[in-house]
Amino acid sequence: MAEINLSFSVNDQKMEVSTEPTRTLLSVLRDDLKLKGAKEACGQGDCGACVVLLDGEAVNSCLVLAVQAEGSQVITVEGLASKGQLHPLQQNFIENWAFQCGYCTAGMLISSYALLMDNPNPNPEEIRAAIAGNLCRCTGYHEIIEAVGKTAADLQQPVLTSES
Amino acid sequence: MNKPDYLAPQTLAEALDALGKHPHGVQLIAGGTDLVPQMRSKMVQPELLVDLRLLGLEGIEMTGDGIRIGARATHTDILESDLLAEHCPALVESAADIAGPPIRNRGTVGGNLVNASPAADLAPPLLVYDAQAVLASSRGERSVPLEEFFTGPGGTVLSDDEILTEVYIPPVAPNSSSKFIKLGKRKAMAVAVVSVAARLTLDDSGSISQARVALGSVAPIPMRALKAEAVLEGHPPSAELFAEAGRVASSESSPIDDIRASGEYRQKMVAVLTRRALAAAWGRLGGEV
């Protein structure tokens, strides 16, 4: 089979890639576009280390064929920071010790980001449900849930005025 | 993986045409959550991949006489459907119990049924709603009651040239409610050890006019427990009746031992979960046991 030309957006940049139809989105992101944030651990959708946003929804990029992303908008963990500033979720993961080895972190961040887009004020149960598809083997869930909750609270904080 | 050709047809007619021209070696792909790992492990080695992503087939809507769920509706679509929450709560409960959000965002109703796992989470609730699988081919369209759709683990009545386009749920009687319970090793990301769906419809006198009980992971296919249903119909709901229906459902099941549980344990859990699902369905109709 000839390779297929694929055109899609990654982190708001238009990308053109030529790929065999059976390659996964994860493989194209990592090996062709050199975006190494999303990881492959299990390769079958159990662990969530490869989670990215596809048209606004968290998906396992190891289960999506790259050709299925034609015309889509993909956001990877590399797209969270803007203008050199970490996203508040990333900053809170650092400040709350929400990772040790870091292998799950890209997926955890994207699943949490997807949650906060839909639900800006989640309770701990909702945060747990949102990251149910992401495994952390350093047993860091507690800190991750706190970091996401803290981010939600930070983002809801009204901007301080001179009177306050 | 082998290197198949790839096609993303714009219309159902094009997709059916592609199937007709390549009787063997064609593999349809929707969400890919089952298929991509199967291709990577070489369990499935297609010559042509036909991607259904441009065909639509994803709506969930009331039609004059029932509810139509497009085969490409995802588990998340089911979970977020107000229509299904109102009419088919057990189906929404089953979607909520599937894997985790990233899988639910990609996996589809059609894929869950066509993959034909005995543990398919959506199958027991769809069985209790008397759902039909709508199958299209260039020869025409046919509807198959879901209880006749599965033929064995991984097997269905779908022909090589057919596509499952939608699932049709006939009108749900007004005085009717349902419940789905899944027993897994974990709350998320778990294949069912046992799953049970139950639906009760009451007549004006408060007796059960129609009962449906369906079981997952305890037989080669997702199955109706017909004898348990017969035990229930024509009687007023009671704790004793539900317990008896549970015992009968248990005797109808034929689970195997596997890495998740022993057959003996599964069979005992069928009795417990059937009783609980029936009591919960009745609870939703205002009853109490």
Short mmCIF file of C-alpha atoms in Angstrom, two decimals:
data_model
loop_
_atom_site.label_atom_id
_atom_site.label_comp_id
_atom_site.label_asym_id
_atom_site.label_seq_id
_atom_site.Cartn_x
_atom_site.Cartn_y
_atom_site.Cartn_z
CA MET A 1 0.00 0.00 0.00
CA ALA A 2 1.21 3.42 -0.91
CA GLU A 3 1.51 5.88 1.88
CA ILE A 4 -1.38 8.23 2.48
CA ASN A 5 -1.01 11.99 2.71
CA LEU A 6 -2.48 13.22 5.91
CA SER A 7 -3.29 16.80 6.81
CA PHE A 8 -4.27 17.75 10.34
CA SER A 9 -3.60 20.31 13.01
CA VAL A 10 -1.36 19.61 15.98
CA ASN A 11 -1.20 22.16 18.76
CA ASP A 12 -2.72 24.74 16.39
CA GLN A 13 -0.11 24.15 13.70
CA LYS A 14 -1.04 22.65 10.37
CA MET A 15 0.85 19.42 9.71
CA GLU A 16 1.29 17.39 6.53
CA VAL A 17 2.49 13.83 6.95
CA SER A 18 2.75 10.85 4.65
CA THR A 19 2.04 7.58 6.46
CA GLU A 20 1.04 3.97 6.03
CA PRO A 21 -2.60 3.44 6.98
CA THR A 22 -1.91 1.11 9.90
CA ARG A 23 0.34 3.49 11.82
CA THR A 24 -1.15 4.92 14.97
CA LEU A 25 -1.62 8.59 15.70
CA LEU A 26 0.77 8.09 18.61
CA SER A 27 3.47 6.76 16.33
CA VAL A 28 3.13 9.70 13.93
CA LEU A 29 3.15 12.22 16.77
CA ARG A 30 6.25 10.73 18.35
CA ASP A 31 8.30 9.44 15.43
CA ASP A 32 7.40 11.82 12.58
CA LEU A 33 6.56 15.01 14.44
CA LYS A 34 9.00 14.37 17.30
CA LEU A 35 6.40 15.21 19.94
CA LYS A 36 7.62 12.82 22.63
CA GLY A 37 5.23 13.92 25.41
CA ALA A 38 2.58 11.25 24.81
CA LYS A 39 4.06 7.85 25.67
CA GLU A 40 3.39 4.28 24.66
CA ALA A 41 3.25 1.92 27.62
CA CYS A 42 0.62 -0.80 27.10
CA GLY A 43 -0.22 -0.06 23.45
CA GLN A 44 -3.79 -1.32 23.88
CA GLY A 45 -5.74 1.41 25.61
CA ASP A 46 -5.38 0.23 29.19
CA CYS A 47 -2.89 2.74 30.61
CA GLY A 48 -3.64 6.19 29.21
CA ALA A 49 0.01 7.25 28.85
CA CYS A 50 -0.74 8.16 25.21
CA VAL A 51 -3.85 10.29 25.81
CA VAL A 52 -4.19 13.36 23.59
CA LEU A 53 -7.12 15.59 22.66
CA LEU A 54 -8.68 14.74 19.31
CA ASP A 55 -11.21 17.40 18.33
CA GLY A 56 -11.56 18.32 21.98
CA GLU A 57 -11.98 14.80 23.36
CA ALA A 58 -9.44 12.77 25.32
CA VAL A 59 -8.52 9.66 23.33
CA ASN A 60 -5.89 6.93 23.47
CA SER A 61 -3.64 7.93 20.57
CA CYS A 62 -2.34 4.33 20.43
CA LEU A 63 -5.84 3.18 19.38
CA VAL A 64 -6.41 5.82 16.71
CA LEU A 65 -4.97 5.23 13.26
CA ALA A 66 -3.19 8.37 12.12
CA VAL A 67 -5.27 8.40 8.92
CA GLN A 68 -8.40 8.69 11.05
CA ALA A 69 -7.17 12.08 12.29
CA GLU A 70 -7.39 13.59 8.79
CA GLY A 71 -8.76 17.13 9.11
CA SER A 72 -8.83 16.96 12.91
CA GLN A 73 -7.40 19.16 15.64
CA VAL A 74 -4.98 17.36 17.94
CA ILE A 75 -3.68 18.82 21.17
CA THR A 76 -0.78 17.09 22.92
CA VAL A 77 0.81 17.90 26.24
CA GLU A 78 3.28 20.08 24.33
CA GLY A 79 0.35 22.32 23.41
CA LEU A 80 -0.70 23.13 26.98
CA ALA A 81 1.95 25.72 27.77
CA SER A 82 1.69 29.01 25.95
CA LYS A 83 4.29 31.75 25.41
CA GLY A 84 6.74 30.01 27.66
CA GLN A 85 4.24 29.86 30.53
CA LEU A 86 3.22 26.47 31.87
CA HIS A 87 -0.51 25.84 31.99
CA PRO A 88 -1.86 26.17 35.57
CA LEU A 89 -2.44 22.40 35.57
CA GLN A 90 1.24 21.80 34.84
CA GLN A 91 2.30 24.32 37.47
CA ASN A 92 0.05 22.68 40.06
CA PHE A 93 1.33 19.20 39.15
CA ILE A 94 4.83 20.50 39.96
CA GLU A 95 3.86 22.26 43.16
CA ASN A 96 1.76 19.34 44.45
CA TRP A 97 4.36 16.64 43.70
CA ALA A 98 1.83 15.06 41.37
CA PHE A 99 4.39 12.86 39.63
CA GLN A 100 7.46 10.82 40.37
CA CYS A 101 8.73 9.03 37.26
CA GLY A 102 6.59 11.18 34.96
CA TYR A 103 5.60 8.44 32.52
CA CYS A 104 1.88 8.90 33.12
CA THR A 105 2.03 12.68 33.41
CA ALA A 106 1.31 13.70 29.81
CA GLY A 107 -1.82 11.55 29.77
CA MET A 108 -2.88 12.66 33.24
CA LEU A 109 -2.54 16.31 32.22
CA ILE A 110 -4.55 15.88 29.03
CA SER A 111 -7.33 13.89 30.75
CA SER A 112 -7.48 16.55 33.47
CA TYR A 113 -7.48 19.32 30.87
CA ALA A 114 -10.39 17.64 29.08
CA LEU A 115 -12.26 17.42 32.38
CA LEU A 116 -11.79 21.11 33.19
CA MET A 117 -13.01 22.13 29.73
CA ASP A 118 -16.30 20.32 30.38
CA ASN A 119 -16.56 20.86 34.10
CA PRO A 120 -14.64 23.84 35.51
CA ASN A 121 -15.49 22.96 39.11
CA PRO A 122 -15.17 19.17 39.54
CA ASN A 123 -15.41 17.40 42.89
CA PRO A 124 -12.78 14.77 43.80
CA GLU A 125 -15.08 11.94 42.65
CA GLU A 126 -15.44 13.57 39.23
CA ILE A 127 -11.67 14.02 39.00
CA ARG A 128 -11.17 10.33 39.81
CA ALA A 129 -13.68 9.37 37.12
CA ALA A 130 -11.94 11.61 34.58
CA ILE A 131 -8.55 9.96 35.14
CA ALA A 132 -9.95 6.42 35.47
CA GLY A 133 -8.33 5.57 32.13
CA ASN A 134 -4.87 6.74 33.25
CA LEU A 135 -2.64 4.47 35.30
CA CYS A 136 0.04 5.83 37.63
CA ARG A 137 2.37 3.15 38.96
CA CYS A 138 4.16 5.46 41.41
CA THR A 139 0.83 5.54 43.33
CA GLY A 140 0.54 9.28 42.97
CA TYR A 141 -3.22 9.54 42.44
CA HIS A 142 -3.87 11.49 45.62
CA GLU A 143 -1.49 14.28 44.66
CA ILE A 144 -2.81 14.34 41.09
CA ILE A 145 -6.41 14.70 42.28
CA GLU A 146 -5.34 17.52 44.59
CA ALA A 147 -3.42 19.26 41.81
CA VAL A 148 -6.44 19.15 39.49
CA GLY A 149 -8.74 20.40 42.26
CA LYS A 150 -6.34 23.22 43.06
CA THR A 151 -6.17 24.19 39.39
CA ALA A 152 -9.94 24.34 39.18
CA ALA A 153 -10.01 26.57 42.26
CA ASP A 154 -7.21 28.79 40.86
CA LEU A 155 -9.00 29.22 37.55
CA GLN A 156 -12.24 30.19 39.31
CA GLN A 157 -10.51 32.79 41.48
CA PRO A 158 -11.73 36.26 40.48
CA VAL A 159 -8.97 38.60 39.35
CA LEU A 160 -7.92 40.81 42.26
CA THR A 161 -8.65 44.49 41.88
CA SER A 162 -6.89 47.40 43.54
CA GLU A 163 -9.81 47.78 46.00
CA SER A 164 -9.41 44.22 47.27
CA MET B 1 1.13 -5.09 11.15
CA ASN B 2 0.51 -6.07 7.55
CA LYS B 3 -0.03 -3.25 5.08
CA PRO B 4 -3.65 -3.07 3.99
CA ASP B 5 -5.18 -0.54 1.62
CA TYR B 6 -7.27 2.14 3.26
CA LEU B 7 -10.54 3.68 2.21
CA ALA B 8 -12.71 6.28 3.96
CA PRO B 9 -15.92 6.32 1.89
CA GLN B 10 -18.15 9.40 1.94
CA THR B 11 -21.40 7.47 1.64
CA LEU B 12 -22.87 4.21 2.85
CA ALA B 13 -23.40 3.17 -0.78
CA GLU B 14 -19.65 3.56 -1.46
CA ALA B 15 -18.80 1.59 1.66
CA LEU B 16 -21.20 -1.21 0.71
CA ASP B 17 -19.80 -1.19 -2.81
CA ALA B 18 -16.27 -1.64 -1.45
CA LEU B 19 -17.47 -4.55 0.70
CA GLY B 20 -19.21 -6.15 -2.26
CA LYS B 21 -16.10 -5.91 -4.45
CA HIS B 22 -13.77 -7.44 -1.86
CA PRO B 23 -15.68 -10.34 -0.34
CA HIS B 24 -12.69 -11.37 1.74
CA GLY B 25 -10.09 -9.50 3.68
CA VAL B 26 -12.10 -6.34 4.23
CA GLN B 27 -12.17 -4.97 7.74
CA LEU B 28 -14.46 -2.15 8.80
CA ILE B 29 -13.06 0.27 11.35
CA ALA B 30 -14.97 2.71 13.56
CA GLY B 31 -13.44 3.72 16.91
CA GLY B 32 -10.63 1.17 16.62
CA THR B 33 -10.52 0.45 20.34
CA ASP B 34 -10.85 -3.30 19.77
CA LEU B 35 -9.53 -3.50 16.22
CA VAL B 36 -6.23 -1.62 16.46
CA PRO B 37 -4.80 -3.93 19.17
CA GLN B 38 -6.13 -6.94 17.21
CA MET B 39 -4.26 -5.73 14.11
CA ARG B 40 -1.10 -5.04 16.07
CA SER B 41 -1.12 -8.55 17.51
CA LYS B 42 -1.86 -9.93 14.00
CA MET B 43 -5.11 -11.53 15.15
CA VAL B 44 -6.70 -9.55 12.31
CA GLN B 45 -4.77 -8.98 9.07
CA PRO B 46 -7.02 -7.19 6.60
CA GLU B 47 -6.24 -6.50 2.96
CA LEU B 48 -8.47 -3.44 2.94
CA LEU B 49 -9.47 -1.20 5.82
CA VAL B 50 -12.78 0.61 5.30
CA ASP B 51 -13.11 3.50 7.72
CA LEU B 52 -16.68 4.44 8.61
CA ARG B 53 -15.77 7.84 10.02
CA LEU B 54 -17.30 9.95 7.23
CA LEU B 55 -20.63 8.11 7.09
CA GLY B 56 -22.47 9.90 9.88
CA LEU B 57 -24.42 7.08 11.56
CA GLU B 58 -23.78 8.59 14.97
CA GLY B 59 -27.09 10.16 15.98
CA ILE B 60 -29.32 9.05 18.85
CA GLU B 61 -32.88 10.08 18.12
CA MET B 62 -36.51 9.41 18.78
CA THR B 63 -38.32 8.20 15.72
CA GLY B 64 -42.10 7.93 15.50
CA ASP B 65 -42.08 4.53 17.08
CA GLY B 66 -38.87 4.08 19.03
CA ILE B 67 -35.27 5.17 19.41
CA ARG B 68 -32.58 4.83 16.76
CA ILE B 69 -28.95 4.76 17.80
CA GLY B 70 -26.47 5.16 14.97
CA ALA B 71 -23.86 2.41 14.97
CA ARG B 72 -21.09 4.99 15.26
CA ALA B 73 -22.56 6.60 18.40
CA THR B 74 -19.86 6.40 21.04
CA HIS B 75 -20.24 5.22 24.62
CA THR B 76 -19.87 8.89 25.62
CA ASP B 77 -22.75 9.80 23.27
CA ILE B 78 -24.93 7.24 25.06
CA LEU B 79 -23.82 8.49 28.45
CA GLU B 80 -24.70 12.08 27.56
CA SER B 81 -28.05 11.34 25.87
CA ASP B 82 -31.03 12.80 27.75
CA LEU B 83 -33.31 10.72 25.56
CA LEU B 84 -31.67 7.46 26.66
CA ALA B 85 -31.47 8.61 30.29
CA GLU B 86 -35.24 9.02 30.23
CA HIS B 87 -36.21 5.87 28.34
CA CYS B 88 -33.32 3.43 28.69
CA PRO B 89 -31.51 4.04 31.99
CA ALA B 90 -29.92 0.59 32.02
CA LEU B 91 -28.21 1.32 28.70
CA VAL B 92 -26.78 4.57 30.05
CA GLU B 93 -25.56 2.72 33.16
CA SER B 94 -23.81 0.15 31.02
CA ALA B 95 -22.04 2.84 28.95
CA ALA B 96 -20.87 4.52 32.17
CA ASP B 97 -19.23 1.27 33.27
CA ILE B 98 -17.17 0.82 30.10
CA ALA B 99 -13.41 1.30 30.54
CA GLY B 100 -12.52 4.99 31.08
CA PRO B 101 -13.22 8.29 29.31
CA PRO B 102 -10.65 7.97 26.46
CA ILE B 103 -12.07 4.59 25.41
CA ARG B 104 -15.66 5.77 25.82
CA ASN B 105 -14.89 8.73 23.55
CA ARG B 106 -13.85 6.41 20.70
CA GLY B 107 -15.59 3.06 21.18
CA THR B 108 -18.94 2.72 19.44
CA VAL B 109 -22.21 0.86 19.89
CA GLY B 110 -21.68 -0.90 16.58
CA GLY B 111 -18.18 -1.99 17.51
CA ASN B 112 -19.30 -3.25 20.92
CA LEU B 113 -21.92 -5.47 19.27
CA VAL B 114 -19.99 -6.60 16.18
CA ASN B 115 -16.94 -7.52 18.24
CA ALA B 116 -19.38 -9.92 19.93
CA SER B 117 -17.58 -10.41 23.20
CA PRO B 118 -19.67 -12.44 25.66
CA ALA B 119 -18.80 -9.59 28.05
CA ALA B 120 -19.96 -6.75 25.73
CA ASP B 121 -21.31 -4.23 28.22
CA LEU B 122 -24.00 -2.73 26.00
CA ALA B 123 -25.47 -6.08 24.99
CA PRO B 124 -27.47 -7.06 28.11
CA PRO B 125 -29.30 -3.73 28.35
CA LEU B 126 -30.00 -3.69 24.62
CA LEU B 127 -31.36 -7.24 24.96
CA VAL B 128 -33.80 -6.19 27.69
CA TYR B 129 -35.09 -3.35 25.49
CA ASP B 130 -35.75 -5.89 22.68
CA ALA B 131 -33.32 -3.98 20.45
CA GLN B 132 -32.81 -4.85 16.81
CA ALA B 133 -29.62 -4.64 14.81
CA VAL B 134 -30.17 -2.95 11.44
CA LEU B 135 -27.87 -4.46 8.81
CA ALA B 136 -27.35 -2.88 5.41
CA SER B 137 -25.85 -4.38 2.27
CA SER B 138 -26.07 -3.61 -1.43
CA ARG B 139 -28.82 -6.26 -1.47
CA GLY B 140 -30.95 -4.17 0.90
CA GLU B 141 -31.57 -3.76 4.61
CA ARG B 142 -32.68 -6.22 7.26
CA SER B 143 -33.40 -6.01 10.98
CA VAL B 144 -32.27 -8.78 13.29
CA PRO B 145 -33.50 -9.06 16.88
CA LEU B 146 -30.40 -8.73 19.05
CA GLU B 147 -31.11 -12.09 20.69
CA GLU B 148 -30.57 -13.69 17.26
CA PHE B 149 -27.55 -11.52 16.37
CA PHE B 150 -24.80 -13.26 18.33
CA THR B 151 -23.68 -16.74 17.29
CA GLY B 152 -20.72 -17.34 19.61
CA PRO B 153 -17.67 -15.57 21.05
CA GLY B 154 -16.67 -13.08 18.33
CA GLY B 155 -19.39 -14.38 16.01
CA THR B 156 -22.52 -12.70 14.65
CA VAL B 157 -25.01 -13.23 11.83
CA LEU B 158 -23.45 -10.30 9.94
CA SER B 159 -22.53 -11.35 6.39
CA ASP B 160 -19.28 -10.32 4.73
CA ASP B 161 -21.07 -7.72 2.64
CA GLU B 162 -23.12 -6.18 5.46
CA ILE B 163 -22.61 -3.16 7.70
CA LEU B 164 -24.37 -2.70 11.03
CA THR B 165 -25.78 0.80 10.56
CA GLU B 166 -27.99 1.30 13.58
CA VAL B 167 -29.59 -0.19 16.63
CA TYR B 168 -33.33 0.25 16.92
CA ILE B 169 -35.11 0.21 20.27
CA PRO B 170 -38.88 -0.24 20.02
CA PRO B 171 -41.15 1.99 22.14
CA VAL B 172 -40.54 1.40 25.84
CA ALA B 173 -43.82 0.87 27.72
CA PRO B 174 -44.64 3.78 30.05
CA ASN B 175 -44.98 1.76 33.26
CA SER B 176 -41.59 0.15 32.79
CA SER B 177 -38.12 0.56 34.22
CA SER B 178 -34.76 -1.09 34.08
CA LYS B 179 -31.40 -1.49 35.75
CA PHE B 180 -27.91 -2.64 34.72
CA ILE B 181 -25.31 -3.96 37.15
CA LYS B 182 -21.74 -4.88 36.22
CA LEU B 183 -19.44 -6.82 38.48
CA GLY B 184 -15.79 -6.27 37.56
CA LYS B 185 -12.45 -6.54 39.30
CA ARG B 186 -12.23 -2.75 39.42
CA LYS B 187 -14.69 0.11 39.02
CA ALA B 188 -13.07 1.20 35.75
CA MET B 189 -11.03 -0.36 32.94
CA ALA B 190 -12.39 -3.82 33.74
CA VAL B 191 -13.94 -6.57 31.65
CA ALA B 192 -17.17 -7.77 33.28
CA VAL B 193 -17.00 -10.87 35.48
CA VAL B 194 -20.79 -10.92 35.37
CA SER B 195 -23.23 -8.31 34.10
CA VAL B 196 -26.99 -8.28 34.44
CA ALA B 197 -29.70 -6.10 32.93
CA ALA B 198 -33.31 -6.31 34.01
CA ARG B 199 -36.47 -4.59 32.88
CA LEU B 200 -39.93 -4.79 34.41
CA THR B 201 -43.23 -3.55 33.04
CA LEU B 202 -46.21 -3.43 35.39
CA ASP B 203 -49.89 -3.68 34.48
CA ASP B 204 -52.69 -1.64 36.06
CA SER B 205 -53.06 -4.07 38.97
CA GLY B 206 -49.33 -3.77 39.78
CA SER B 207 -48.40 -7.23 38.52
CA ILE B 208 -45.48 -7.77 36.18
CA SER B 209 -46.88 -7.86 32.67
CA GLN B 210 -43.51 -8.18 30.98
CA ALA B 211 -40.08 -9.06 32.34
CA ARG B 212 -36.70 -9.08 30.67
CA VAL B 213 -33.49 -10.42 32.18
CA ALA B 214 -30.24 -10.52 30.21
CA LEU B 215 -26.82 -11.73 31.29
CA GLY B 216 -23.27 -10.98 30.16
CA SER B 217 -20.01 -12.93 30.63
CA VAL B 218 -21.75 -16.13 31.71
CA ALA B 219 -22.36 -17.88 28.38
CA PRO B 220 -20.76 -17.98 24.90
CA ILE B 221 -22.97 -15.01 23.96
CA PRO B 222 -24.80 -12.24 25.84
CA MET B 223 -28.04 -14.08 26.64
CA ARG B 224 -31.65 -13.60 27.66
CA ALA B 225 -32.62 -15.57 30.78
CA LEU B 226 -35.98 -16.67 29.38
CA LYS B 227 -36.91 -19.00 32.23
CA ALA B 228 -36.28 -16.29 34.81
CA GLU B 229 -38.49 -13.94 32.79
CA ALA B 230 -41.27 -16.56 32.79
CA VAL B 231 -40.98 -16.87 36.59
CA LEU B 232 -41.60 -13.13 36.92
CA GLU B 233 -44.40 -12.52 34.44
CA GLY B 234 -47.96 -12.47 35.78
CA HIS B 235 -46.94 -12.04 39.42
CA PRO B 236 -46.80 -9.04 41.73
CA PRO B 237 -43.21 -7.95 42.47
CA SER B 238 -41.76 -9.21 45.75
CA ALA B 239 -38.40 -9.97 47.30
CA GLU B 240 -39.18 -13.70 47.17
CA LEU B 241 -40.13 -13.54 43.50
CA PHE B 242 -36.92 -11.66 42.60
CA ALA B 243 -34.82 -14.15 44.56
CA GLU B 244 -36.50 -17.04 42.75
CA ALA B 245 -35.90 -15.35 39.38
CA GLY B 246 -32.25 -14.94 40.37
CA ARG B 247 -31.92 -18.65 41.16
CA VAL B 248 -33.52 -19.59 37.86
CA ALA B 249 -31.32 -17.13 35.90
CA SER B 250 -28.29 -18.66 37.61
CA SER B 251 -29.33 -22.15 36.50
CA GLU B 252 -29.75 -20.91 32.91
CA SER B 253 -26.24 -19.47 32.77
CA SER B 254 -23.25 -21.57 31.71
CA PRO B 255 -20.14 -19.61 32.69
CA ILE B 256 -16.58 -20.81 32.21
CA ASP B 257 -13.56 -20.50 34.49
CA ASP B 258 -11.09 -17.91 33.27
CA ILE B 259 -8.48 -15.50 34.60
CA ARG B 260 -11.14 -13.16 35.95
CA ALA B 261 -13.27 -15.62 37.92
CA SER B 262 -14.36 -19.21 38.29
CA GLY B 263 -17.55 -20.38 36.64
CA GLU B 264 -18.92 -21.41 40.01
CA TYR B 265 -18.47 -17.90 41.41
CA ARG B 266 -20.01 -16.33 38.33
CA GLN B 267 -23.04 -18.57 38.55
CA LYS B 268 -23.60 -17.61 42.18
CA MET B 269 -23.23 -13.94 41.33
CA VAL B 270 -25.86 -14.22 38.58
CA ALA B 271 -28.43 -15.07 41.27
CA VAL B 272 -27.37 -12.16 43.48
CA LEU B 273 -27.08 -9.53 40.76
CA THR B 274 -30.32 -10.57 39.03
CA ARG B 275 -32.18 -10.21 42.32
CA ARG B 276 -30.59 -6.80 42.91
CA ALA B 277 -31.21 -5.55 39.37
CA LEU B 278 -34.87 -6.55 39.55
CA ALA B 279 -35.28 -4.87 42.93
CA ALA B 280 -33.63 -1.70 41.62
CA ALA B 281 -35.78 -1.66 38.47
CA TRP B 282 -38.86 -2.06 40.66
CA GLY B 283 -37.54 0.67 42.97
CA ARG B 284 -37.51 3.02 39.99
CA LEU B 285 -41.23 2.32 39.58
CA GLY B 286 -41.83 3.28 43.20
CA GLY B 287 -41.68 -0.23 44.63
CA GLU B 288 -39.68 -1.39 47.60
CA VAL B 289 -38.43 -4.80 48.67
#
